[in-house]
Structure formats: structure tokens, C-alpha cells
Amino acid sequence: MSTDPTTTDPTTGAADTVPPEDAGLRREPRIPTETVTADIVVVGGGLAGICAAVGAARQGSRVALVQNRPVLGGNSSSEVRVWVCGATAHGVHMFARETGIMGELFVENQYRNPDGNPYYWDLLLLETVRAEQNISLFLNTDVTEVEADGPADRRTVRSVTGWMSGSERRIRFTAPAFIDCSGDGLVGHLAGADSMRGSEDRETYGESWAPENPEDDMLGSTILFYTKDVGHPQRFVAPSFAVDIEKTSIPENRVIRQSMNGCDYWWIEWGGDLDIVRDNERIRDELQAVCYGIWDHIKNSGRFDAENLSLEWIGAVPGKREYRRFVGDHVLTQHDVLGQTEFEDRVAFGGWSIDLHPVGGVYASERGSRHWHPDGNYHIPLRSLFSRNVTNLWMAGRDISASHVAFGSTRVMATCAVLGEAAGIASALAGRLGVAPRELAAGHLTALRRALVRADASVLGAPHEDPADLALQAEFTASSTKTSLASTASAGQFPLETDLGIVLPVGASLEGLDLLLDADRDTTLVLELFTTGKPQNYLPHERVRTLEMTVPAGRSWAHAQLDYAPDAPRNVFAVLRANSALRVHRGRGVEPGTVTMRRRDMPADEKHTEQWREWKETLHGEGICFRAAPGTAVYAPDRARGGHARPYGGPQMWVSAPTSEDPQPWLAATWGRPQRIAQIDLVLDDDVNVDLINLHHHRTEDEAMPTLVRDARLEAWTDGAWHQVAHLEDNRQRLRRIRLPAPLRTAALRLVVEETNGAPAAHVVGMRAWEDVG
């Protein structure tokens, strides 16, 4: 028998004989290919991929999440450090912050990470994924191979294969469905999915912001840097390859201050006229050279007080904005964004402006960006989230089916995240039903809509009407209810130098409106009342009243007799026209569902007049002093039963009387006979009008949203008495799912609010009861 050592090929099982002269050497076996099987494979661990994986996992699907970087978060991670922006558009849109998984991340990051530490953000994302038992996470795994077959118009992905660097593992992932959240769209490309790149011409979709002719140009990539005051002089010797920005247009056309950090430098962008992927390394080198050049300018030009500043961090991974976009059954266009098309198959919303950048990037002589805002949040359909020619390929993030112009809005990360959650939930539901994406869109929209609403996902105009929720058949009562719409305590005055607008929710009628004013002399105030158009909009749309109010000298409550009765509850926009003789009183608080705005004049040099937004919220958290008559029912207890789970044509929640009057307000659901209940979902008010951001472009003072219920008892009526079945303590979450240890039979549930996080009244958006755990 031979004594020669052998090695076995793990792939074939064949033995290789080691020559005798090499017998003292160790020969490594070939790298085996491991196989991972899942229900859904998500490729890409940015926010779209995270939310797709978590959304699908919470629906019960086994998910493999494959990420080619060592950390999750994509452009928002500590490797790139881009702010997570979304539908609020930095406060342009009212009551627009995302809910669902992205909303959870925003709210929890606000509490954990008040200073915007990028590493704490990484940690939150990692913990969110690891908390889901149905997710298997594969970091540092770069997918470069796709197995797909079928004719060009009906391809099917069979597997994707990636290399896990550092571990020397080759892993093949198989599943019935794949979600491409890779950003660059490599999976779909290798699978043969129809795609687009660059800019379509103006005729293709009739878009006014599209170029006359098709172009290969794209939005460029960005690298950012952070600085730090080290408390003592710190020199900087610029590297030889640093760009001398004094010889460029940068100092003239871009704002540079020594206090700027991170995404303050969003305009350090380059490569839009190159191939963003193929030329990635060249783009990285140029962007780093620009960063070092800007830093050299700050440190050594003598124009800045920067002696003690040091360069703390500079990115090594370019943050990409644009590459492939796949073609779905619907291509979202400029018209859908600006017209807020109400798709039957809407599954997510956006609100960022159409935000397009000059191809020259940092070296361009024009502004770094131009913006065209819709009047409010717009809808994104399911048909834009799956490939038209690859039967089991979903996509989410910046590679969805959208024109280049519409992509200028959908590309921001919070919107990518809600698209990921929608794709994850849709893919999981399609898997349970055994249908393809197109079949889901054609025949199962009711089931999908109910799944999205139950998950509290970011979808507009989708009321909660799932008959499985036992609470829809209950009668809702409360210990007290807010029945007035008024803010009467003054916090000072300000002159009515510009037009002022206040958005008010109206139930049955708005008969009159009183305003607390100081007048320098007898004068007249012109008040105009408008509808706001679509239920998610907060701008004047159609004028329904104009009247002149006589205001005497001194302080008074000026009365406007409006006699307005809408066909259905809705918001109205009251405009107070500027009058230099008048001062308006600030309110000490803001009434739920109200917004106060000022009108701004358009700059004379504005070239793109369509992008100018006249109205901007200015008194966030304050408002003005007013009284609306008669009383209101927009905060009634039955608002917590079904309906919409976010403001939509007015606030959609129960609000108690002030806790100073009702110290422990309660909300109850009562049935005529006992119900079997296994799970209770509480949807609480996290004030989606507060604009949150992960790395704090701005700082919101409260670490937990004041409107959230903090401490509460959940009670059930059994054996002739109320018995506690759960307790909320130090709550800072919007959606609380309470799975009971064992199903109970009860004819009534009651939520007793012990404390809020600071709001003067209890707010509850929804209380739902389920016979089965979901």
C-alpha cells in the first residue's frame, strides 16, 4: 500500500497524490463552496437591505443578508458618514417622518446617540439585524456571480455566489426570491435584468427637467472629512497630490468654514461624467485630493481661525449616488413625484425634492444642487420594486424603477429604507402565497396593504381595516378627550411683517377663528382660508374664504366669522396677510395637528422658479395664540380604532384632556361579548412632525419624543374587575407589540396612561387586538 500523503478535492472528492519530494510540505485543499439556503436572499447591507431583511424576517421568512463591507449601513455607516435624509426634506414637509423600521431607527438613535456618533449608529444597525432570529448575516461577502436562466423576457435567478474576504469562504446562496439592495445593481445586471443608466431625454417621459438628448452623465460620488479642536497648535503639511483649490472655482462657488464637518461638505462631489463603478478608484483618489486641498486651505491660507484644529477622519470609501436603475412594470417619473400620483399599489412614500447636481461636481461654476419639491409626500408603487423581466428579482434602494429625474428624489437613504421594508414584506407575502411579484401586484394588494399597515410601514392613504383586528368591532371610550382647538397662553409677540399661515384640522365645521393681536392703531387684517388639497399636504391650495377683520388699537382677540363646513374632516390653511401695524402672540405650546408657517419672498436671482417653496414652518413647537369655534371631535377615542396611523387630512389619534385635569387618562375598547386575544398592538404618537436625522445635521432637544406614552398599564376586564396584563415602563417606542403569555378571554381592554415623556396630554394613535400572534 502506498504511503504517499494525499489531499482530497472537497468539490469532487478525488484524491491528489503529493509527489515524494514535496512530502514535507503542507498542501492546502481547494476552497470549498458552501451553500446557504433561505426563503429570501437580500444582497446589500445599506439601509434598504437592512429594512428589507428585517421586514421579511418579521413576516416569518428565513433571510440571508449579504453585505460586502465589514459594517452595515452603506452610505450612512461610519465608513462613509452621510446623513440619513428622507421624506421630511429637512423640515420642508410636515408630519412626514418615516414610520416602520426606519422610524424605529430614527427614534432609538435619537435616544442612544444624542451627539450623532457614527459608530453608535453602526451599533444600532447591527443590533437591529441581530435581534431577528430569522436573519443570517454575512458581512465582508462580495457577491460577484449570479446563476440565472430562462429567455431574456422571463429570466429566473437560481443563486448568487460571494467571496467572504478574510475568511476565505466561497458561499453560494439559493432561494426562491432575491432582493437587490446593492446600490450599484450588480445582481440584477448579472441576472440579465433590463436596466437604465444616465439621463433619459426629455421626450421619453415628458419630463421638463430631463435633458434635450440622452446623456451618460450621473450624479457623482462624495468623500467627507471630520475635524477636531485638539486644544493646542496643530500643523498640517499638505501631501503633494492635494488639489490647490485656490486655482479652482471652489472658494468662490462653495461655502467653506472651519466649523464645518462631515455632510456639511456634501458638495465635495466628482465623477459624474465618468463610469461611477469602473472608475471608482480614480474617483476616490480625486475626492481625497480635494479633501486634503480644502483642509490645507483652512489650515494654511491664513483666512481661518484653525490653529488648534486637526484632521480627525477622512473617508476612504466614496459614497455613490447613482448607477444602474432597473426597469419594473412601472417607471416612476417626474410627473409621479410632483403630481403625487395615487397608485392603487402604493407601498411606500417619499418627499425629498427632485435633487439634481451639476456634472462637474465640486469644480462646477453653478450651485452644487437644484431642488424641486412636490407639494407634499408622494407615493411609490409596488410595480417599481420588481424587475419586469426577471421573475423573482425584487429591488430596493437607489436601483428601483425610476427615471433619472425621479431618482433625484427617491435616492435618499430614508426613502431607500422604506422601499426596502416594502420589498421585504412583499417578497415574504409572495413567498407565502406562492406567487410571483407581478401576480402579487395584480391580485393580492389587499393582503399586502394589510401586512404593511400591521407592520406600521411608511405608506400613505392606507387605512387600517384588517378584519382580523378584533378592536375594529369594539366601542372605544375614554376617561377624557380633548374637545377644544385653542392655544391661549401667550409667550410674547412678533410683528406681522410677512404673511403668516396656520394649518388647522377641521371636523364638522370651523365657524369662527379668534386671534390674539396687538395693534399699534386701528387697522384691518386680511384673512384668507384655503383647503390644502391632498390629505398629506400642508400648503394653501384652493381659496374658500376671504374676509377683512377690524382690529382696534391695543390688545384684543380679533374674530373671523368663517362658517366653513367641509364634506369630510380635513385640514385648512388660514393665511394672515402681512400688516406692519400688527403683532401676533406666540403660543406656549402647539396644538396636535397644527402647524404655523411664514411666507418667504423668492430671491431675485432664482433661475429655477419652479423649485422655490414660499411657505416654511418657523414656530415649531410653539405656534400662535388662537381659538377655533366650535369645539372639535378630531381627537375622539374612536380615532384610535382603525383609520390611518399617521396624520392624513388631520391628526389621526385620541388625545386626552390635560393630565393636570385627568392625572391618569385611559382609553378602553369594549365588546358585547368576550373575545379571545393573544396579542395587543399599541401605536403611540412619536410626533412625525419632528425632523430627526442620524448624525445630526441639526439637533432636536428631546431624546425621547415627548408625545410618546412613557409609563402605562394595559388592563383586561376579567372576573368582574380590571386586571393588569402588561406594563409599559420608560417607553420610547412608537409601536409596542404585546404578546400575551397565554391567550385571554375578555370583553374589554383598557390602557391607563401613568406618564408621558413630557406632553401635557396622553396621545394614542391606535389600539389593536389580535386572536393570533403576528
mmCIF file of C-alpha atoms in Angstrom, residues 259-577:
data_model
loop_
_atom_site.group_PDB
_atom_site.id
_atom_site.type_symbol
_atom_site.label_atom_id
_atom_site.label_comp_id
_atom_site.label_asym_id
_atom_site.label_seq_id
_atom_site.Cartn_x
_atom_site.Cartn_y
_atom_site.Cartn_z
ATOM 1 C CA SER A 259 -16.647 74.794 11.863
ATOM 2 C CA MET A 260 -17.924 72.528 9.061
ATOM 3 C CA ASN A 261 -17.764 68.751 9.355
ATOM 4 C CA GLY A 262 -18.971 65.656 7.555
ATOM 5 C CA CYS A 263 -22.043 66.194 5.395
ATOM 6 C CA ASP A 264 -21.631 69.958 5.644
ATOM 7 C CA TYR A 265 -19.309 69.137 2.737
ATOM 8 C CA TRP A 266 -21.927 67.197 0.754
ATOM 9 C CA TRP A 267 -20.815 69.196 -2.293
ATOM 10 C CA ILE A 268 -17.377 67.516 -2.418
ATOM 11 C CA GLU A 269 -18.635 65.516 -5.391
ATOM 12 C CA TRP A 270 -16.900 64.301 -8.514
ATOM 13 C CA GLY A 271 -17.046 61.681 -11.237
ATOM 14 C CA GLY A 272 -20.469 62.297 -12.734
ATOM 15 C CA ASP A 273 -19.039 62.273 -16.249
ATOM 16 C CA LEU A 274 -17.141 59.018 -15.624
ATOM 17 C CA ASP A 275 -18.270 55.447 -15.043
ATOM 18 C CA ILE A 276 -19.061 55.669 -11.328
ATOM 19 C CA VAL A 277 -18.291 51.975 -10.744
ATOM 20 C CA ARG A 278 -15.481 51.225 -13.196
ATOM 21 C CA ASP A 279 -13.668 54.460 -12.279
ATOM 22 C CA ASN A 280 -14.351 54.165 -8.533
ATOM 23 C CA GLU A 281 -10.653 54.163 -7.529
ATOM 24 C CA ARG A 282 -9.836 57.167 -9.707
ATOM 25 C CA ILE A 283 -12.813 58.996 -8.237
ATOM 26 C CA ARG A 284 -11.712 58.097 -4.697
ATOM 27 C CA ASP A 285 -8.213 59.480 -5.318
ATOM 28 C CA GLU A 286 -9.537 62.761 -6.730
ATOM 29 C CA LEU A 287 -12.027 63.228 -3.915
ATOM 30 C CA GLN A 288 -9.391 62.619 -1.249
ATOM 31 C CA ALA A 289 -7.097 65.065 -3.023
ATOM 32 C CA VAL A 290 -9.891 67.660 -2.902
ATOM 33 C CA CYS A 291 -10.474 66.991 0.805
ATOM 34 C CA TYR A 292 -6.814 67.478 1.616
ATOM 35 C CA GLY A 293 -6.787 70.594 -0.540
ATOM 36 C CA ILE A 294 -9.751 72.097 1.309
ATOM 37 C CA TRP A 295 -8.149 71.236 4.623
ATOM 38 C CA ASP A 296 -4.860 72.817 3.509
ATOM 39 C CA HIS A 297 -6.835 75.928 2.559
ATOM 40 C CA ILE A 298 -8.475 76.064 6.001
ATOM 41 C CA LYS A 299 -5.237 75.405 7.902
ATOM 42 C CA ASN A 300 -2.658 77.318 5.925
ATOM 43 C CA SER A 301 -4.329 80.118 3.954
ATOM 44 C CA GLY A 302 -4.465 82.425 6.976
ATOM 45 C CA ARG A 303 -8.159 83.105 6.394
ATOM 46 C CA PHE A 304 -9.464 80.854 9.170
ATOM 47 C CA ASP A 305 -9.022 80.584 12.934
ATOM 48 C CA ALA A 306 -7.886 76.977 12.645
ATOM 49 C CA GLU A 307 -4.595 76.794 14.535
ATOM 50 C CA ASN A 308 -5.823 74.190 17.031
ATOM 51 C CA LEU A 309 -7.812 72.140 14.541
ATOM 52 C CA SER A 310 -6.695 68.698 13.444
ATOM 53 C CA LEU A 311 -7.980 66.362 10.745
ATOM 54 C CA GLU A 312 -9.763 63.629 12.719
ATOM 55 C CA TRP A 313 -11.141 61.427 9.915
ATOM 56 C CA ILE A 314 -11.325 61.283 6.157
ATOM 57 C CA GLY A 315 -13.339 58.745 4.217
ATOM 58 C CA ALA A 316 -11.692 56.013 2.172
ATOM 59 C CA VAL A 317 -14.884 54.732 0.533
ATOM 60 C CA PRO A 318 -16.644 57.052 -1.948
ATOM 61 C CA GLY A 319 -20.318 57.479 -1.232
ATOM 62 C CA LYS A 320 -22.005 56.695 -4.533
ATOM 63 C CA ARG A 321 -25.192 58.461 -5.522
ATOM 64 C CA GLU A 322 -26.168 56.821 -8.779
ATOM 65 C CA TYR A 323 -25.538 53.911 -11.122
ATOM 66 C CA ARG A 324 -27.944 51.333 -12.579
ATOM 67 C CA ARG A 325 -31.702 51.627 -12.313
ATOM 68 C CA PHE A 326 -33.749 48.555 -13.160
ATOM 69 C CA VAL A 327 -36.904 48.657 -15.243
ATOM 70 C CA GLY A 328 -40.041 47.419 -13.476
ATOM 71 C CA ASP A 329 -43.644 47.258 -14.577
ATOM 72 C CA HIS A 330 -43.842 50.972 -13.762
ATOM 73 C CA VAL A 331 -41.121 53.584 -14.152
ATOM 74 C CA LEU A 332 -41.600 56.345 -11.599
ATOM 75 C CA THR A 333 -41.262 59.765 -13.261
ATOM 76 C CA GLN A 334 -41.100 63.464 -12.501
ATOM 77 C CA HIS A 335 -44.867 63.606 -13.006
ATOM 78 C CA ASP A 336 -45.481 60.950 -10.336
ATOM 79 C CA VAL A 337 -43.294 62.793 -7.817
ATOM 80 C CA LEU A 338 -44.596 66.301 -8.400
ATOM 81 C CA GLY A 339 -48.175 65.228 -9.148
ATOM 82 C CA GLN A 340 -48.246 62.842 -6.157
ATOM 83 C CA THR A 341 -49.833 60.104 -8.270
ATOM 84 C CA GLU A 342 -52.137 57.977 -6.107
ATOM 85 C CA PHE A 343 -51.202 54.491 -7.263
ATOM 86 C CA GLU A 344 -53.532 51.668 -6.321
ATOM 87 C CA ASP A 345 -50.452 49.581 -5.499
ATOM 88 C CA ARG A 346 -48.681 52.237 -3.429
ATOM 89 C CA VAL A 347 -46.417 50.641 -0.829
ATOM 90 C CA ALA A 348 -44.135 53.485 0.307
ATOM 91 C CA PHE A 349 -43.738 57.234 0.184
ATOM 92 C CA GLY A 350 -41.025 59.789 -0.436
ATOM 93 C CA GLY A 351 -40.774 63.532 -0.011
ATOM 94 C CA TRP A 352 -37.227 64.652 -0.746
ATOM 95 C CA SER A 353 -37.033 67.176 -3.543
ATOM 96 C CA ILE A 354 -36.020 66.239 -7.060
ATOM 97 C CA ASP A 355 -32.378 66.980 -6.266
ATOM 98 C CA LEU A 356 -30.056 67.070 -9.274
ATOM 99 C CA HIS A 357 -26.402 68.098 -9.276
ATOM 100 C CA PRO A 358 -24.132 69.600 -11.955
ATOM 101 C CA VAL A 359 -21.995 67.054 -13.747
ATOM 102 C CA GLY A 360 -18.827 68.963 -12.843
ATOM 103 C CA GLY A 361 -19.450 68.379 -9.172
ATOM 104 C CA VAL A 362 -17.066 70.256 -6.909
ATOM 105 C CA TYR A 363 -15.473 72.050 -9.870
ATOM 106 C CA ALA A 364 -18.763 73.296 -11.354
ATOM 107 C CA SER A 365 -19.374 77.028 -11.507
ATOM 108 C CA GLU A 366 -23.103 76.656 -10.779
ATOM 109 C CA ARG A 367 -24.749 75.705 -7.489
ATOM 110 C CA GLY A 368 -23.972 72.290 -6.074
ATOM 111 C CA SER A 369 -27.607 71.234 -6.421
ATOM 112 C CA ARG A 370 -31.041 72.358 -7.518
ATOM 113 C CA HIS A 371 -34.275 71.225 -5.899
ATOM 114 C CA TRP A 372 -37.889 70.899 -6.990
ATOM 115 C CA HIS A 373 -40.201 69.956 -4.125
ATOM 116 C CA PRO A 374 -43.582 68.306 -4.516
ATOM 117 C CA ASP A 375 -46.410 69.884 -2.519
ATOM 118 C CA GLY A 376 -46.171 67.018 -0.022
ATOM 119 C CA ASN A 377 -45.224 63.378 0.216
ATOM 120 C CA TYR A 378 -45.682 61.275 -2.915
ATOM 121 C CA HIS A 379 -46.430 57.580 -3.411
ATOM 122 C CA ILE A 380 -44.180 54.812 -4.780
ATOM 123 C CA PRO A 381 -45.869 51.761 -6.339
ATOM 124 C CA LEU A 382 -45.073 48.093 -5.872
ATOM 125 C CA ARG A 383 -44.557 47.803 -9.634
ATOM 126 C CA SER A 384 -41.394 49.903 -9.316
ATOM 127 C CA LEU A 385 -39.876 47.377 -6.898
ATOM 128 C CA PHE A 386 -39.619 44.282 -9.082
ATOM 129 C CA SER A 387 -37.954 43.549 -12.406
ATOM 130 C CA ARG A 388 -40.129 43.397 -15.472
ATOM 131 C CA ASN A 389 -38.114 40.538 -16.993
ATOM 132 C CA VAL A 390 -36.553 38.626 -14.064
ATOM 133 C CA THR A 391 -39.429 36.797 -12.442
ATOM 134 C CA ASN A 392 -38.082 36.520 -8.875
ATOM 135 C CA LEU A 393 -35.987 39.673 -8.598
ATOM 136 C CA TRP A 394 -37.069 42.471 -6.292
ATOM 137 C CA MET A 395 -35.119 45.690 -5.905
ATOM 138 C CA ALA A 396 -34.986 48.397 -3.272
ATOM 139 C CA GLY A 397 -32.827 51.437 -2.711
ATOM 140 C CA ARG A 398 -31.313 53.550 -5.427
ATOM 141 C CA ASP A 399 -31.713 50.882 -8.136
ATOM 142 C CA ILE A 400 -35.535 50.901 -8.280
ATOM 143 C CA SER A 401 -37.513 51.505 -11.453
ATOM 144 C CA ALA A 402 -37.420 55.287 -11.789
ATOM 145 C CA SER A 403 -36.358 57.821 -14.361
ATOM 146 C CA HIS A 404 -33.172 59.752 -13.699
ATOM 147 C CA VAL A 405 -35.216 62.812 -12.736
ATOM 148 C CA ALA A 406 -37.496 60.960 -10.300
ATOM 149 C CA PHE A 407 -34.453 59.121 -8.950
ATOM 150 C CA GLY A 408 -33.184 62.554 -7.877
ATOM 151 C CA SER A 409 -35.779 62.267 -5.095
ATOM 152 C CA THR A 410 -36.053 58.535 -4.347
ATOM 153 C CA ARG A 411 -32.286 58.069 -3.873
ATOM 154 C CA VAL A 412 -32.041 59.477 -0.329
ATOM 155 C CA MET A 413 -31.473 56.843 2.324
ATOM 156 C CA ALA A 414 -34.605 57.043 4.477
ATOM 157 C CA THR A 415 -36.660 56.634 1.305
ATOM 158 C CA CYS A 416 -34.412 53.742 0.252
ATOM 159 C CA ALA A 417 -35.088 52.217 3.674
ATOM 160 C CA VAL A 418 -38.888 52.351 3.399
ATOM 161 C CA LEU A 419 -38.609 50.866 -0.084
ATOM 162 C CA GLY A 420 -36.552 48.069 1.446
ATOM 163 C CA GLU A 421 -39.178 47.345 4.080
ATOM 164 C CA ALA A 422 -41.920 47.332 1.432
ATOM 165 C CA ALA A 423 -39.939 44.956 -0.805
ATOM 166 C CA GLY A 424 -39.139 42.684 2.140
ATOM 167 C CA ILE A 425 -42.761 42.436 3.280
ATOM 168 C CA ALA A 426 -43.999 41.998 -0.296
ATOM 169 C CA SER A 427 -41.433 39.296 -1.042
ATOM 170 C CA ALA A 428 -42.315 37.411 2.151
ATOM 171 C CA LEU A 429 -46.043 37.593 1.364
ATOM 172 C CA ALA A 430 -45.482 36.474 -2.225
ATOM 173 C CA GLY A 431 -43.500 33.517 -0.901
ATOM 174 C CA ARG A 432 -46.298 32.515 1.473
ATOM 175 C CA LEU A 433 -48.879 32.780 -1.284
ATOM 176 C CA GLY A 434 -46.663 31.057 -3.836
ATOM 177 C CA VAL A 435 -46.978 33.851 -6.397
ATOM 178 C CA ALA A 436 -44.522 35.893 -8.447
ATOM 179 C CA PRO A 437 -44.086 39.641 -7.839
ATOM 180 C CA ARG A 438 -46.261 40.570 -10.816
ATOM 181 C CA GLU A 439 -49.018 38.266 -9.620
ATOM 182 C CA LEU A 440 -48.845 39.807 -6.158
ATOM 183 C CA ALA A 441 -49.305 43.267 -7.668
ATOM 184 C CA ALA A 442 -52.186 42.115 -9.825
ATOM 185 C CA GLY A 443 -54.226 40.065 -7.401
ATOM 186 C CA HIS A 444 -53.193 40.396 -3.769
ATOM 187 C CA LEU A 445 -52.974 44.105 -2.994
ATOM 188 C CA THR A 446 -55.459 43.944 -0.112
ATOM 189 C CA ALA A 447 -53.367 41.326 1.696
ATOM 190 C CA LEU A 448 -50.184 43.309 1.038
ATOM 191 C CA ARG A 449 -51.716 46.561 2.233
ATOM 192 C CA ARG A 450 -52.860 44.902 5.455
ATOM 193 C CA ALA A 451 -49.405 43.453 6.051
ATOM 194 C CA LEU A 452 -47.794 46.867 5.532
ATOM 195 C CA VAL A 453 -50.250 48.623 7.836
ATOM 196 C CA ARG A 454 -49.877 45.980 10.547
ATOM 197 C CA ALA A 455 -46.089 46.471 10.365
ATOM 198 C CA ASP A 456 -46.608 50.255 10.711
ATOM 199 C CA ALA A 457 -44.690 50.674 7.449
ATOM 200 C CA SER A 458 -44.399 54.037 5.704
ATOM 201 C CA VAL A 459 -47.411 54.047 3.404
ATOM 202 C CA LEU A 460 -49.855 56.919 2.874
ATOM 203 C CA GLY A 461 -53.591 56.721 2.472
ATOM 204 C CA ALA A 462 -53.860 53.081 3.514
ATOM 205 C CA PRO A 463 -56.341 52.861 6.383
ATOM 206 C CA HIS A 464 -56.229 50.042 8.886
ATOM 207 C CA GLU A 465 -59.241 47.875 8.049
ATOM 208 C CA ASP A 466 -57.942 44.350 8.633
ATOM 209 C CA PRO A 467 -60.930 42.303 9.862
ATOM 210 C CA ALA A 468 -58.540 40.136 11.884
ATOM 211 C CA ASP A 469 -58.176 43.083 14.283
ATOM 212 C CA LEU A 470 -60.857 42.452 16.876
ATOM 213 C CA ALA A 471 -60.657 46.077 18.004
ATOM 214 C CA LEU A 472 -62.389 47.197 14.811
ATOM 215 C CA GLN A 473 -65.586 45.686 16.248
ATOM 216 C CA ALA A 474 -65.173 47.314 19.663
ATOM 217 C CA GLU A 475 -66.617 50.507 21.081
ATOM 218 C CA PHE A 476 -63.902 52.971 22.135
ATOM 219 C CA THR A 477 -64.357 55.212 25.165
ATOM 220 C CA ALA A 478 -62.003 57.280 27.284
ATOM 221 C CA SER A 479 -61.771 58.922 30.668
ATOM 222 C CA SER A 480 -61.469 62.291 28.923
ATOM 223 C CA THR A 481 -60.945 63.763 25.471
ATOM 224 C CA LYS A 482 -59.518 66.998 24.195
ATOM 225 C CA THR A 483 -62.513 68.858 22.775
ATOM 226 C CA SER A 484 -61.074 72.321 22.114
ATOM 227 C CA LEU A 485 -58.726 73.602 19.436
ATOM 228 C CA ALA A 486 -57.080 76.582 21.057
ATOM 229 C CA SER A 487 -53.780 77.980 22.307
ATOM 230 C CA THR A 488 -54.419 80.919 24.587
ATOM 231 C CA ALA A 489 -51.300 81.337 26.776
ATOM 232 C CA SER A 490 -49.000 83.976 25.288
ATOM 233 C CA ALA A 491 -45.214 83.570 25.160
ATOM 234 C CA GLY A 492 -44.581 87.002 23.633
ATOM 235 C CA GLN A 493 -45.282 88.772 20.368
ATOM 236 C CA PHE A 494 -43.688 89.209 16.964
ATOM 237 C CA PRO A 495 -44.538 91.676 14.182
ATOM 238 C CA LEU A 496 -46.678 90.511 11.280
ATOM 239 C CA GLU A 497 -44.066 91.635 8.765
ATOM 240 C CA THR A 498 -44.661 88.740 6.370
ATOM 241 C CA ASP A 499 -47.696 86.645 5.567
ATOM 242 C CA LEU A 500 -48.341 84.062 8.268
ATOM 243 C CA GLY A 501 -50.156 80.755 7.809
ATOM 244 C CA ILE A 502 -51.655 78.326 10.283
ATOM 245 C CA VAL A 503 -52.865 74.821 9.408
ATOM 246 C CA LEU A 504 -55.894 73.711 11.436
ATOM 247 C CA PRO A 505 -57.705 70.360 11.483
ATOM 248 C CA VAL A 506 -61.433 70.766 10.903
ATOM 249 C CA GLY A 507 -64.003 68.113 11.774
ATOM 250 C CA ALA A 508 -67.646 69.010 11.171
ATOM 251 C CA SER A 509 -67.125 72.780 10.859
ATOM 252 C CA LEU A 510 -64.973 75.824 11.507
ATOM 253 C CA GLU A 511 -67.433 78.557 12.328
ATOM 254 C CA GLY A 512 -65.025 81.112 13.699
ATOM 255 C CA LEU A 513 -61.365 81.812 14.423
ATOM 256 C CA ASP A 514 -60.081 84.234 17.079
ATOM 257 C CA LEU A 515 -56.512 85.582 17.024
ATOM 258 C CA LEU A 516 -54.690 87.329 19.882
ATOM 259 C CA LEU A 517 -53.186 90.501 18.419
ATOM 260 C CA ASP A 518 -51.564 93.774 19.466
ATOM 261 C CA ALA A 519 -52.326 96.703 17.152
ATOM 262 C CA ASP A 520 -50.376 99.980 17.034
ATOM 263 C CA ARG A 521 -53.511 101.684 15.723
ATOM 264 C CA ASP A 522 -56.948 100.815 14.434
ATOM 265 C CA THR A 523 -56.332 98.649 11.406
ATOM 266 C CA THR A 524 -57.660 95.835 9.229
ATOM 267 C CA LEU A 525 -56.329 92.315 8.960
ATOM 268 C CA VAL A 526 -56.973 90.353 5.772
ATOM 269 C CA LEU A 527 -57.533 86.648 6.399
ATOM 270 C CA GLU A 528 -57.851 84.058 3.641
ATOM 271 C CA LEU A 529 -58.923 80.450 4.198
ATOM 272 C CA PHE A 530 -57.667 77.706 1.871
ATOM 273 C CA THR A 531 -58.023 73.977 1.596
ATOM 274 C CA THR A 532 -54.729 72.073 1.477
ATOM 275 C CA GLY A 533 -55.513 69.806 -1.463
ATOM 276 C CA LYS A 534 -54.291 66.260 -0.889
ATOM 277 C CA PRO A 535 -54.639 64.935 2.676
ATOM 278 C CA GLN A 536 -50.848 64.736 3.157
ATOM 279 C CA ASN A 537 -50.238 68.334 2.056
ATOM 280 C CA TYR A 538 -49.805 71.392 4.267
ATOM 281 C CA LEU A 539 -49.853 74.246 1.757
ATOM 282 C CA PRO A 540 -52.623 76.611 0.619
ATOM 283 C CA HIS A 541 -54.378 75.043 -2.363
ATOM 284 C CA GLU A 542 -57.888 76.377 -3.090
ATOM 285 C CA ARG A 543 -59.217 79.573 -1.505
ATOM 286 C CA VAL A 544 -62.636 79.179 0.080
ATOM 287 C CA ARG A 545 -62.956 82.399 2.123
ATOM 288 C CA THR A 546 -61.552 85.936 2.133
ATOM 289 C CA LEU A 547 -62.536 88.424 4.776
ATOM 290 C CA GLU A 548 -61.333 91.608 6.454
ATOM 291 C CA MET A 549 -61.167 91.748 10.238
ATOM 292 C CA THR A 550 -61.356 95.065 12.061
ATOM 293 C CA VAL A 551 -58.669 95.205 14.756
ATOM 294 C CA PRO A 552 -58.799 98.073 17.285
ATOM 295 C CA ALA A 553 -55.671 99.680 18.728
ATOM 296 C CA GLY A 554 -54.213 97.801 21.690
ATOM 297 C CA ARG A 555 -54.547 94.132 22.598
ATOM 298 C CA SER A 556 -57.616 92.136 21.589
ATOM 299 C CA TRP A 557 -58.961 88.858 20.367
ATOM 300 C CA ALA A 558 -59.813 89.591 16.733
ATOM 301 C CA HIS A 559 -62.663 87.473 15.427
ATOM 302 C CA ALA A 560 -63.065 85.995 11.932
ATOM 303 C CA GLN A 561 -66.508 84.563 11.139
ATOM 304 C CA LEU A 562 -65.728 81.755 8.681
ATOM 305 C CA ASP A 563 -68.813 79.476 8.616
ATOM 306 C CA TYR A 564 -66.869 76.738 6.837
ATOM 307 C CA ALA A 565 -68.176 73.143 6.769
ATOM 308 C CA PRO A 566 -66.135 70.594 4.760
ATOM 309 C CA ASP A 567 -67.653 67.473 3.231
ATOM 310 C CA ALA A 568 -65.297 65.353 5.364
ATOM 311 C CA PRO A 569 -62.743 66.098 8.094
ATOM 312 C CA ARG A 570 -59.715 67.829 6.623
ATOM 313 C CA ASN A 571 -57.004 70.402 7.201
ATOM 314 C CA VAL A 572 -57.419 74.055 6.263
ATOM 315 C CA PHE A 573 -54.767 76.727 5.824
ATOM 316 C CA ALA A 574 -55.560 80.178 7.235
ATOM 317 C CA VAL A 575 -53.373 82.964 5.830
ATOM 318 C CA LEU A 576 -52.891 86.213 7.762
ATOM 319 C CA ARG A 577 -51.695 88.818 5.313
#
